[in-house]
PDB file of C-alpha atoms and ligand atoms in Angstrom:
ATOM      1  CA  UNK A   2      99.765 102.651 106.064  1.00 62.00           C
ATOM      2  CA  UNK A   3      98.434 102.968 102.498  1.00 76.00           C
ATOM      3  CA  UNK A   4      99.678 100.432  99.985  1.00 92.00           C
ATOM      4  CA  UNK A   5     103.094 101.302  98.593  1.00 97.00           C
ATOM      5  CA  UNK A   6     103.132 101.977  94.859  1.00 98.00           C
ATOM      6  CA  UNK A   7     106.582 100.752  93.815  1.00 98.00           C
ATOM      7  CA  UNK A   8     106.016 101.599  90.152  1.00 98.00           C
ATOM      8  CA  UNK A   9     105.246 105.215  90.997  1.00 98.00           C
ATOM      9  CA  UNK A  10     108.338 105.422  93.212  1.00 98.00           C
ATOM     10  CA  UNK A  11     110.465 103.881  90.436  1.00 98.00           C
ATOM     11  CA  UNK A  12     109.202 106.440  87.914  1.00 98.00           C
ATOM     12  CA  UNK A  13     109.905 109.348  90.262  1.00 98.00           C
ATOM     13  CA  UNK A  14     113.407 108.022  91.034  1.00 98.00           C
ATOM     14  CA  UNK A  15     114.176 107.850  87.311  1.00 98.00           C
ATOM     15  CA  UNK A  16     113.180 111.470  86.760  1.00 98.00           C
ATOM     16  CA  UNK A  17     115.229 112.530  89.814  1.00 98.00           C
ATOM     17  CA  UNK A  18     118.205 110.540  88.470  1.00 98.00           C
ATOM     18  CA  UNK A  19     118.053 112.456  85.188  1.00 98.00           C
ATOM     19  CA  UNK A  20     118.023 115.767  87.017  1.00 98.00           C
ATOM     20  CA  UNK A  21     120.939 114.661  89.208  1.00 98.00           C
ATOM     21  CA  UNK A  22     122.827 113.627  86.069  1.00 98.00           C
ATOM     22  CA  UNK A  23     122.376 117.094  84.586  1.00 98.00           C
ATOM     23  CA  UNK A  24     123.735 118.648  87.785  1.00 97.00           C
ATOM     24  CA  UNK A  25     126.727 116.286  87.835  1.00 97.00           C
ATOM     25  CA  UNK A  26     127.582 116.859  84.173  1.00 97.00           C
ATOM     26  CA  UNK A  27     127.359 120.650  84.399  1.00 96.00           C
ATOM     27  CA  UNK A  28     129.653 120.793  87.447  1.00 95.00           C
ATOM     28  CA  UNK A  29     133.376 121.458  87.153  1.00 86.00           C
ATOM     29  CA  UNK A  30     134.753 119.696  90.224  1.00 82.00           C
ATOM     30  CA  UNK A  31     138.424 119.578  91.061  1.00 78.00           C
ATOM     31  CA  UNK A  32     140.225 117.527  93.663  1.00 73.00           C
ATOM     32  CA  UNK A  33     142.007 120.766  94.565  1.00 72.00           C
ATOM     33  CA  UNK A  34     138.826 122.281  95.975  1.00 70.00           C
ATOM     34  CA  UNK A  35     136.919 119.165  96.997  1.00 78.00           C
ATOM     35  CA  UNK A  36     136.556 118.606 100.716  1.00 85.00           C
ATOM     36  CA  UNK A  37     137.653 115.525 102.611  1.00 86.00           C
ATOM     37  CA  UNK A  38     135.756 113.573 105.249  1.00 84.00           C
ATOM     38  CA  UNK A  39     137.559 110.770 107.102  1.00 83.00           C
ATOM     39  CA  UNK A  40     140.858 111.182 105.227  1.00 83.00           C
ATOM     40  CA  UNK A  41     142.408 112.367 101.944  1.00 85.00           C
ATOM     41  CA  UNK A  42     140.890 109.413 100.050  1.00 84.00           C
ATOM     42  CA  UNK A  43     137.335 110.123 101.290  1.00 81.00           C
ATOM     43  CA  UNK A  44     136.144 113.069  99.184  1.00 83.00           C
ATOM     44  CA  UNK A  45     133.048 115.248  99.098  1.00 86.00           C
ATOM     45  CA  UNK A  46     132.207 118.069  96.677  1.00 89.00           C
ATOM     46  CA  UNK A  47     129.641 120.851  96.607  1.00 93.00           C
ATOM     47  CA  UNK A  48     127.863 118.847  93.916  1.00 95.00           C
ATOM     48  CA  UNK A  49     127.413 115.827  96.250  1.00 95.00           C
ATOM     49  CA  UNK A  50     125.706 118.175  98.722  1.00 95.00           C
ATOM     50  CA  UNK A  51     123.630 120.055  96.144  1.00 96.00           C
ATOM     51  CA  UNK A  52     122.383 116.838  94.517  1.00 97.00           C
ATOM     52  CA  UNK A  53     121.451 115.326  97.870  1.00 98.00           C
ATOM     53  CA  UNK A  54     119.502 118.465  98.810  1.00 98.00           C
ATOM     54  CA  UNK A  55     117.610 118.340  95.502  1.00 98.00           C
ATOM     55  CA  UNK A  56     116.844 114.620  95.941  1.00 98.00           C
ATOM     56  CA  UNK A  57     115.791 114.804  99.579  1.00 98.00           C
ATOM     57  CA  UNK A  58     113.563 117.830  98.923  1.00 98.00           C
ATOM     58  CA  UNK A  59     111.753 116.081  96.092  1.00 98.00           C
ATOM     59  CA  UNK A  60     111.369 112.796  97.956  1.00 98.00           C
ATOM     60  CA  UNK A  61     110.212 114.421 101.204  1.00 98.00           C
ATOM     61  CA  UNK A  62     107.663 116.467  99.281  1.00 98.00           C
ATOM     62  CA  UNK A  63     106.304 113.443  97.397  1.00 98.00           C
ATOM     63  CA  UNK A  64     106.483 110.966 100.319  1.00 98.00           C
ATOM     64  CA  UNK A  65     106.499 112.942 103.576  1.00 98.00           C
ATOM     65  CA  UNK A  66     105.855 109.872 105.739  1.00 97.00           C
ATOM     66  CA  UNK A  67     108.756 107.788 104.404  1.00 98.00           C
ATOM     67  CA  UNK A  68     112.230 107.871 105.928  1.00 98.00           C
ATOM     68  CA  UNK A  69     115.287 109.205 104.158  1.00 98.00           C
ATOM     69  CA  UNK A  70     118.940 108.272 104.594  1.00 98.00           C
ATOM     70  CA  UNK A  71     121.509 110.095 102.457  1.00 98.00           C
ATOM     71  CA  UNK A  72     125.282 109.870 102.478  1.00 97.00           C
ATOM     72  CA  UNK A  73     125.886 113.585 102.918  1.00 96.00           C
ATOM     73  CA  UNK A  74     123.376 114.172 105.713  1.00 97.00           C
ATOM     74  CA  UNK A  75     123.836 110.880 107.564  1.00 97.00           C
ATOM     75  CA  UNK A  76     124.643 111.339 111.231  1.00 94.00           C
ATOM     76  CA  UNK A  77     126.239 108.520 113.272  1.00 91.00           C
ATOM     77  CA  UNK A  78     123.505 106.785 115.213  1.00 92.00           C
ATOM     78  CA  UNK A  79     120.889 107.201 112.477  1.00 95.00           C
ATOM     79  CA  UNK A  80     119.641 103.664 111.957  1.00 95.00           C
ATOM     80  CA  UNK A  81     117.735 101.882 109.253  1.00 97.00           C
ATOM     81  CA  UNK A  82     114.328 100.755 110.560  1.00 98.00           C
ATOM     82  CA  UNK A  83     111.541  98.645 109.034  1.00 98.00           C
ATOM     83  CA  UNK A  84     109.846 101.823 107.749  1.00 98.00           C
ATOM     84  CA  UNK A  85     109.765 102.486 103.993  1.00 98.00           C
ATOM     85  CA  UNK A  86     113.072 104.275 103.455  1.00 98.00           C
ATOM     86  CA  UNK A  87     114.831 106.009 100.597  1.00 98.00           C
ATOM     87  CA  UNK A  88     118.566 105.315 100.750  1.00 98.00           C
ATOM     88  CA  UNK A  89     120.524 107.685  98.545  1.00 98.00           C
ATOM     89  CA  UNK A  90     124.068 108.336  97.456  1.00 98.00           C
ATOM     90  CA  UNK A  91     124.029 111.577  95.437  1.00 98.00           C
ATOM     91  CA  UNK A  92     127.361 110.727  93.787  1.00 98.00           C
ATOM     92  CA  UNK A  93     128.754 107.243  94.184  1.00 98.00           C
ATOM     93  CA  UNK A  94     132.300 107.340  92.879  1.00 97.00           C
ATOM     94  CA  UNK A  95     133.134 110.876  94.020  1.00 96.00           C
ATOM     95  CA  UNK A  96     136.830 110.229  93.441  1.00 95.00           C
ATOM     96  CA  UNK A  97     136.090 109.355  89.811  1.00 96.00           C
ATOM     97  CA  UNK A  98     133.855 112.430  89.594  1.00 95.00           C
ATOM     98  CA  UNK A  99     136.609 114.841  90.597  1.00 94.00           C
ATOM     99  CA  UNK A 100     139.075 113.169  88.215  1.00 93.00           C
ATOM    100  CA  UNK A 101     136.538 113.064  85.331  1.00 94.00           C
ATOM    101  CA  UNK A 102     136.970 109.276  85.252  1.00 96.00           C
ATOM    102  CA  UNK A 103     133.691 108.137  83.680  1.00 96.00           C
ATOM    103  CA  UNK A 104     132.471 105.811  86.448  1.00 98.00           C
ATOM    104  CA  UNK A 105     130.262 107.777  88.805  1.00 98.00           C
ATOM    105  CA  UNK A 106     126.541 107.732  89.306  1.00 98.00           C
ATOM    106  CA  UNK A 107     123.609 108.561  91.505  1.00 98.00           C
ATOM    107  CA  UNK A 108     122.344 105.597  93.518  1.00 98.00           C
ATOM    108  CA  UNK A 109     118.679 105.744  94.559  1.00 99.00           C
ATOM    109  CA  UNK A 110     117.410 102.837  96.628  1.00 99.00           C
ATOM    110  CA  UNK A 111     114.040 102.261  98.272  1.00 99.00           C
ATOM    111  CA  UNK A 112     113.736  99.600 100.953  1.00 98.00           C
ATOM    112  CA  UNK A 113     110.726  98.267 102.839  1.00 98.00           C
ATOM    113  CA  UNK A 114     111.306  96.263 106.027  1.00 98.00           C
ATOM    114  CA  UNK A 115     114.994  96.523 105.096  1.00 98.00           C
ATOM    115  CA  UNK A 116     114.376  94.635 101.842  1.00 98.00           C
ATOM    116  CA  UNK A 117     115.594  96.306  98.620  1.00 98.00           C
ATOM    117  CA  UNK A 118     112.389  97.069  96.707  1.00 98.00           C
ATOM    118  CA  UNK A 119     113.296  99.652  94.046  1.00 99.00           C
ATOM    119  CA  UNK A 120     116.728 100.485  92.650  1.00 99.00           C
ATOM    120  CA  UNK A 121     117.792 103.201  90.214  1.00 99.00           C
ATOM    121  CA  UNK A 122     121.437 103.820  89.310  1.00 99.00           C
ATOM    122  CA  UNK A 123     122.332 106.413  86.683  1.00 98.00           C
ATOM    123  CA  UNK A 124     125.761 107.035  85.179  1.00 98.00           C
ATOM    124  CA  UNK A 125     125.290 110.372  83.356  1.00 98.00           C
ATOM    125  CA  UNK A 126     128.682 110.240  81.666  1.00 97.00           C
ATOM    126  CA  UNK A 127     127.698 107.109  79.746  1.00 97.00           C
ATOM    127  CA  UNK A 128     123.978 107.870  79.898  1.00 98.00           C
ATOM    128  CA  UNK A 129     123.337 104.412  81.379  1.00 98.00           C
ATOM    129  CA  UNK A 130     120.271 103.926  83.594  1.00 98.00           C
ATOM    130  CA  UNK A 131     119.957 100.682  85.605  1.00 98.00           C
ATOM    131  CA  UNK A 132     116.571 100.068  87.185  1.00 98.00           C
ATOM    132  CA  UNK A 133     114.622  97.404  89.055  1.00 98.00           C
ATOM    133  CA  UNK A 134     111.416  96.910  90.969  1.00 98.00           C
ATOM    134  CA  UNK A 135     111.165  93.919  93.307  1.00 98.00           C
ATOM    135  CA  UNK A 136     109.519  91.028  91.469  1.00 98.00           C
ATOM    136  CA  UNK A 137     109.558  92.767  88.096  1.00 98.00           C
ATOM    137  CA  UNK A 138     113.068  92.230  86.734  1.00 98.00           C
ATOM    138  CA  UNK A 139     116.080  94.470  86.197  1.00 98.00           C
ATOM    139  CA  UNK A 140     116.781  96.632  83.170  1.00 98.00           C
ATOM    140  CA  UNK A 141     119.398  98.814  81.505  1.00 98.00           C
ATOM    141  CA  UNK A 142     118.568 101.740  79.253  1.00 98.00           C
ATOM    142  CA  UNK A 143     121.467 103.266  77.291  1.00 96.00           C
ATOM    143  CA  UNK A 144     121.208 106.707  75.739  1.00 93.00           C
ATOM    144  CA  UNK A 145     117.498 106.812  76.483  1.00 86.00           C
ATOM    145  CA  UNK A 146     116.970 103.719  74.267  1.00 91.00           C
ATOM    146  CA  UNK A 147     114.468 101.016  75.099  1.00 92.00           C
ATOM    147  CA  UNK A 148     115.064  98.914  78.228  1.00 96.00           C
ATOM    148  CA  UNK A 149     117.268  95.843  77.904  1.00 98.00           C
ATOM    149  CA  UNK A 150     116.517  93.138  80.458  1.00 98.00           C
ATOM    150  CA  UNK A 151     119.439  92.110  82.681  1.00 98.00           C
ATOM    151  CA  UNK A 152     121.587  90.106  82.609  1.00 98.00           C
ATOM    152  CA  UNK A 153     122.771  91.169  79.175  1.00 98.00           C
ATOM    153  CA  UNK A 154     123.513  87.580  78.083  1.00 97.00           C
ATOM    154  CA  UNK A 155     120.270  85.674  77.532  1.00 95.00           C
ATOM    155  CA  UNK A 156     121.942  82.424  78.633  1.00 96.00           C
ATOM    156  CA  UNK A 157     124.681  83.332  81.107  1.00 98.00           C
ATOM    157  CA  UNK A 158     127.446  80.722  81.394  1.00 97.00           C
ATOM    158  CA  UNK A 159     127.599  78.550  84.512  1.00 98.00           C
ATOM    159  CA  UNK A 160     130.140  79.758  87.049  1.00 98.00           C
ATOM    160  CA  UNK A 161     132.983  77.225  86.969  1.00 96.00           C
ATOM    161  CA  UNK A 162     135.449  78.490  89.541  1.00 98.00           C
ATOM    162  CA  UNK A 163     137.274  81.695  90.395  1.00 98.00           C
ATOM    163  CA  UNK A 164     139.887  81.107  87.675  1.00 98.00           C
ATOM    164  CA  UNK A 165     137.280  82.061  85.072  1.00 98.00           C
ATOM    165  CA  UNK A 166     135.956  85.097  86.937  1.00 98.00           C
ATOM    166  CA  UNK A 167     136.379  88.826  86.481  1.00 98.00           C
ATOM    167  CA  UNK A 168     136.266  90.275  89.995  1.00 98.00           C
ATOM    168  CA  UNK A 169     135.235  93.732  91.171  1.00 98.00           C
ATOM    169  CA  UNK A 170     136.857  94.790  94.445  1.00 98.00           C
ATOM    170  CA  UNK A 171     137.721  98.113  96.049  1.00 98.00           C
ATOM    171  CA  UNK A 172     140.545  99.509  98.149  1.00 97.00           C
ATOM    172  CA  UNK A 173     138.097 101.781  99.981  1.00 95.00           C
ATOM    173  CA  UNK A 174     139.430 104.726 101.939  1.00 93.00           C
ATOM    174  CA  UNK A 175     141.061 102.874 104.888  1.00 94.00           C
ATOM    175  CA  UNK A 176     144.724 102.483 104.021  1.00 96.00           C
ATOM    176  CA  UNK A 177     146.079 100.951 107.206  1.00 97.00           C
ATOM    177  CA  UNK A 178     145.005  98.482 109.857  1.00 97.00           C
ATOM    178  CA  UNK A 179     143.436  95.035 109.772  1.00 98.00           C
ATOM    179  CA  UNK A 180     140.850  95.678 107.045  1.00 98.00           C
ATOM    180  CA  UNK A 181     143.503  97.073 104.697  1.00 98.00           C
ATOM    181  CA  UNK A 182     145.832  94.154 105.416  1.00 98.00           C
ATOM    182  CA  UNK A 183     143.069  91.616 104.771  1.00 98.00           C
ATOM    183  CA  UNK A 184     142.100  93.287 101.489  1.00 98.00           C
ATOM    184  CA  UNK A 185     145.746  93.228 100.326  1.00 98.00           C
ATOM    185  CA  UNK A 186     146.012  89.540 101.254  1.00 98.00           C
ATOM    186  CA  UNK A 187     142.769  88.613  99.470  1.00 98.00           C
ATOM    187  CA  UNK A 188     143.630  90.672  96.361  1.00 98.00           C
ATOM    188  CA  UNK A 189     147.033  88.965  96.125  1.00 98.00           C
ATOM    189  CA  UNK A 190     145.543  85.486  96.583  1.00 98.00           C
ATOM    190  CA  UNK A 191     142.821  86.093  94.014  1.00 98.00           C
ATOM    191  CA  UNK A 192     145.387  87.226  91.458  1.00 98.00           C
ATOM    192  CA  UNK A 193     148.267  84.803  92.174  1.00 98.00           C
ATOM    193  CA  UNK A 194     148.986  81.750  90.021  1.00 98.00           C
ATOM    194  CA  UNK A 195     147.683  78.335  91.019  1.00 97.00           C
ATOM    195  CA  UNK A 196     151.299  77.155  91.458  1.00 98.00           C
ATOM    196  CA  UNK A 197     151.706  79.834  94.121  1.00 98.00           C
ATOM    197  CA  UNK A 198     148.461  78.865  95.863  1.00 96.00           C
ATOM    198  CA  UNK A 199     146.322  81.589  94.266  1.00 98.00           C
ATOM    199  CA  UNK A 200     143.008  81.498  92.391  1.00 98.00           C
ATOM    200  CA  UNK A 201     144.446  83.136  89.241  1.00 98.00           C
ATOM    201  CA  UNK A 202     141.254  85.032  88.436  1.00 98.00           C
ATOM    202  CA  UNK A 203     140.933  86.599  84.990  1.00 98.00           C
ATOM    203  CA  UNK A 204     141.533  89.978  86.633  1.00 98.00           C
ATOM    204  CA  UNK A 205     140.465  92.396  89.365  1.00 98.00           C
ATOM    205  CA  UNK A 206     138.729  95.702  88.552  1.00 98.00           C
ATOM    206  CA  UNK A 207     138.557  98.640  90.972  1.00 98.00           C
ATOM    207  CA  UNK A 208     135.746 100.719  89.497  1.00 97.00           C
ATOM    208  CA  UNK A 209     135.528 103.137  92.419  1.00 98.00           C
ATOM    209  CA  UNK A 210     131.767 102.891  92.850  1.00 98.00           C
ATOM    210  CA  UNK A 211     130.015 100.078  94.696  1.00 98.00           C
ATOM    211  CA  UNK A 212     126.752 100.913  92.936  1.00 98.00           C
ATOM    212  CA  UNK A 213     128.325 100.601  89.483  1.00 98.00           C
ATOM    213  CA  UNK A 214     130.095  97.415  90.563  1.00 98.00           C
ATOM    214  CA  UNK A 215     126.742  95.905  91.529  1.00 99.00           C
ATOM    215  CA  UNK A 216     125.201  97.094  88.263  1.00 99.00           C
ATOM    216  CA  UNK A 217     128.059  95.403  86.376  1.00 98.00           C
ATOM    217  CA  UNK A 218     127.514  92.142  88.280  1.00 99.00           C
ATOM    218  CA  UNK A 219     123.774  92.364  87.589  1.00 99.00           C
ATOM    219  CA  UNK A 220     124.540  92.906  83.905  1.00 98.00           C
ATOM    220  CA  UNK A 221     126.942  89.932  83.938  1.00 98.00           C
ATOM    221  CA  UNK A 222     129.953  92.083  82.969  1.00 98.00           C
ATOM    222  CA  UNK A 223     131.674  91.224  86.248  1.00 98.00           C
ATOM    223  CA  UNK A 224     131.169  87.837  87.879  1.00 98.00           C
ATOM    224  CA  UNK A 225     131.788  88.894  91.468  1.00 98.00           C
ATOM    225  CA  UNK A 226     132.006  92.021  93.630  1.00 99.00           C
ATOM    226  CA  UNK A 227     133.607  91.903  97.070  1.00 98.00           C
ATOM    227  CA  UNK A 228     133.810  94.937  99.333  1.00 98.00           C
ATOM    228  CA  UNK A 229     133.990  95.894 102.970  1.00 98.00           C
ATOM    229  CA  UNK A 230     133.612  99.428 104.254  1.00 97.00           C
ATOM    230  CA  UNK A 231     131.020 100.886 101.940  1.00 96.00           C
ATOM    231  CA  UNK A 232     127.582 101.844 103.264  1.00 98.00           C
ATOM    232  CA  UNK A 233     123.892 101.101 102.736  1.00 98.00           C
ATOM    233  CA  UNK A 234     123.585 104.071 100.325  1.00 98.00           C
ATOM    234  CA  UNK A 235     126.304 102.507  98.124  1.00 98.00           C
ATOM    235  CA  UNK A 236     124.462  99.175  97.816  1.00 98.00           C
ATOM    236  CA  UNK A 237     120.696  99.626  98.381  1.00 98.00           C
ATOM    237  CA  UNK A 238     119.819 100.331  94.737  1.00 99.00           C
ATOM    238  CA  UNK A 239     122.371  97.906  93.301  1.00 99.00           C
ATOM    239  CA  UNK A 240     121.202  95.093  95.547  1.00 99.00           C
ATOM    240  CA  UNK A 241     117.662  95.318  94.160  1.00 99.00           C
ATOM    241  CA  UNK A 242     118.987  95.387  90.575  1.00 99.00           C
ATOM    242  CA  UNK A 243     121.331  92.456  91.283  1.00 99.00           C
ATOM    243  CA  UNK A 244     118.612  90.259  92.822  1.00 98.00           C
ATOM    244  CA  UNK A 245     116.185  91.006  90.016  1.00 98.00           C
ATOM    245  CA  UNK A 246     118.872  90.001  87.502  1.00 98.00           C
ATOM    246  CA  UNK A 247     119.282  86.602  89.216  1.00 98.00           C
ATOM    247  CA  UNK A 248     122.372  87.477  91.248  1.00 98.00           C
ATOM    248  CA  UNK A 249     122.895  86.752  94.924  1.00 98.00           C
ATOM    249  CA  UNK A 250     124.296  88.802  97.797  1.00 98.00           C
ATOM    250  CA  UNK A 251     126.208  87.108 100.601  1.00 98.00           C
ATOM    251  CA  UNK A 252     128.295  88.682 103.314  1.00 98.00           C
ATOM    252  CA  UNK A 253     131.829  89.870 102.608  1.00 98.00           C
ATOM    253  CA  UNK A 254     132.803  87.813 105.665  1.00 98.00           C
ATOM    254  CA  UNK A 255     132.589  84.000 105.627  1.00 98.00           C
ATOM    255  CA  UNK A 256     129.522  82.140 106.848  1.00 98.00           C
ATOM    256  CA  UNK A 257     126.652  84.619 106.448  1.00 98.00           C
ATOM    257  CA  UNK A 258     124.253  83.942 103.568  1.00 98.00           C
ATOM    258  CA  UNK A 259     121.784  86.580 104.730  1.00 98.00           C
ATOM    259  CA  UNK A 260     123.762  89.826 105.127  1.00 98.00           C
ATOM    260  CA  UNK A 261     122.253  93.066 106.373  1.00 98.00           C
ATOM    261  CA  UNK A 262     121.842  95.975 103.995  1.00 98.00           C
ATOM    262  CA  UNK A 263     123.685  98.198 106.467  1.00 97.00           C
ATOM    263  CA  UNK A 264     126.228  95.524 107.414  1.00 98.00           C
ATOM    264  CA  UNK A 265     129.049  97.144 105.354  1.00 98.00           C
ATOM    265  CA  UNK A 266     130.478  93.822 104.076  1.00 98.00           C
ATOM    266  CA  UNK A 267     129.213  92.484 100.786  1.00 98.00           C
ATOM    267  CA  UNK A 268     129.868  89.708  98.293  1.00 99.00           C
ATOM    268  CA  UNK A 269     127.759  89.748  95.124  1.00 99.00           C
ATOM    269  CA  UNK A 270     127.740  87.012  92.485  1.00 99.00           C
ATOM    270  CA  UNK A 271     126.091  87.304  89.086  1.00 98.00           C
ATOM    271  CA  UNK A 272     123.122  85.260  87.912  1.00 98.00           C
ATOM    272  CA  UNK A 273     124.137  81.842  86.558  1.00 98.00           C
ATOM    273  CA  UNK A 274     122.510  78.442  86.007  1.00 98.00           C
ATOM    274  CA  UNK A 275     124.976  76.919  88.506  1.00 98.00           C
ATOM    275  CA  UNK A 276     128.032  77.660  90.626  1.00 98.00           C
ATOM    276  CA  UNK A 277     126.939  80.767  92.541  1.00 98.00           C
ATOM    277  CA  UNK A 278     127.235  79.246  96.009  1.00 98.00           C
ATOM    278  CA  UNK A 279     130.503  77.534  95.113  1.00 98.00           C
ATOM    279  CA  UNK A 280     132.012  80.879  94.065  1.00 98.00           C
ATOM    280  CA  UNK A 281     130.936  82.458  97.374  1.00 98.00           C
ATOM    281  CA  UNK A 282     132.530  79.557  99.249  1.00 98.00           C
ATOM    282  CA  UNK A 283     135.726  79.812  97.211  1.00 98.00           C
ATOM    283  CA  UNK A 284     136.091  83.505  98.125  1.00 98.00           C
ATOM    284  CA  UNK A 285     135.257  82.804 101.748  1.00 98.00           C
ATOM    285  CA  UNK A 286     137.989  80.110 101.661  1.00 98.00           C
ATOM    286  CA  UNK A 287     140.496  82.737 100.498  1.00 98.00           C
ATOM    287  CA  UNK A 288     139.449  85.075 103.322  1.00 98.00           C
ATOM    288  CA  UNK A 289     140.088  82.132 105.661  1.00 97.00           C
ATOM    289  CA  UNK A 290     140.340  83.113 109.313  1.00 97.00           C
ATOM    290  CA  UNK A 291     140.501  86.846 108.514  1.00 97.00           C
ATOM    291  CA  UNK A 292     137.483  89.092 109.117  1.00 98.00           C
ATOM    292  CA  UNK A 293     136.504  92.521 107.846  1.00 98.00           C
ATOM    293  CA  UNK A 294     135.561  94.671 110.849  1.00 97.00           C
ATOM    294  CA  UNK A 295     133.416  97.748 110.243  1.00 96.00           C
ATOM    295  CA  UNK A 296     131.013  99.451 112.621  1.00 90.00           C
ATOM    296  CA  UNK A 297     127.483  99.707 111.251  1.00 83.00           C
TER     297      UNK A 297
HETATM  298  C1  LIG B  10     132.693 104.992  97.351  1.00 74.43           C
HETATM  299  C2  LIG B  10     132.206 103.564  97.266  1.00 74.43           C
HETATM  300  C3  LIG B  10     133.353 102.660  96.886  1.00 74.43           C
HETATM  301  C4  LIG B  10     134.349 102.689  97.992  1.00 74.43           C
HETATM  302  C5  LIG B  10     134.877 104.109  98.160  1.00 74.43           C
HETATM  303  C6  LIG B  10     133.734 105.072  98.416  1.00 74.43           C
HETATM  304  P1  LIG B  10     131.603 107.439  97.459  1.00 74.43           P
HETATM  305  O1  LIG B  10     131.598 105.835  97.655  1.00 74.43           O
HETATM  306  O2  LIG B  10     131.186 103.347  96.403  1.00 74.43           O
HETATM  307  O3  LIG B  10     132.886 101.351  96.693  1.00 74.43           O
HETATM  308  O4  LIG B  10     135.396 101.802  97.733  1.00 74.43           O
HETATM  309  O5  LIG B  10     135.756 104.173  99.233  1.00 74.43           O
HETATM  310  O6  LIG B  10     133.155 104.880  99.667  1.00 74.43           O
HETATM  311  O7  LIG B  10     132.381 107.974  98.607  1.00 74.43           O
HETATM  312  O8  LIG B  10     132.228 107.755  96.171  1.00 74.43           O
HETATM  313  O9  LIG B  10     130.178 107.819  97.551  1.00 74.43           O
END
């Protein structure tokens, strides 16, 4: 196979992200006419489908020999292989999109041998473009301005313990069963006072988009992101941006420092001069004997 030109792929993904942003911003979605997938909290709109068709057409034309996985055309059984693969969520944060809550984006990831190699995340509402190429750093461009290298703070503080952390976490769309119960338990323990046995974190944010959560951790605006249930297309781009900004990705379940991109359980910690592993272990301690269970 010819050498892979990551810069060229990055540049194409940025131009596709702009076009997707124009499509998202000119749409007038409503939760009254959006469709549902698994349940009433798992939404899909015509815009999700139209953006994915635009993206897949452009990528297949430019790179016919590379694989493509997209949220809206994914079929159970389709697996991620070692082949160069585009992993795309046309709208991450569809619930926000239909409510005009300004936290949705397109997430465009490119992985080689399952390793995140290019990531582009674009929030058209805020005109914020997060980008990274493996080995070349992560960047944010706001309003088309010059790239700012991530993390935003030049000297990020050390991570002390969870009591100084702002946490990103998501309910997801499963609202019953073991995964839901574990999330409720972990959320309560993260928030509770030390006197009551909790970690008393600064707070917990539910942004509604895994990709934007990872971008926020890469930027250093959130210290941690913990989620189970989201998919490779929610995290492929953000993972590349996070790593290039000095962050780390562990599993959302205790004990696994080398999680799979399609493993559906993630724990991201921002770049810091010290304390990253300790924060992972503190969260794993809160999870305790519980385990998130999701089929890949
Ligand atoms: C969303 C994820 C989010 C998760 C939601 C949903 P979508 O993706 O990014 O993290 O909690 O349940 O899956 O459906 O908006 O593309």
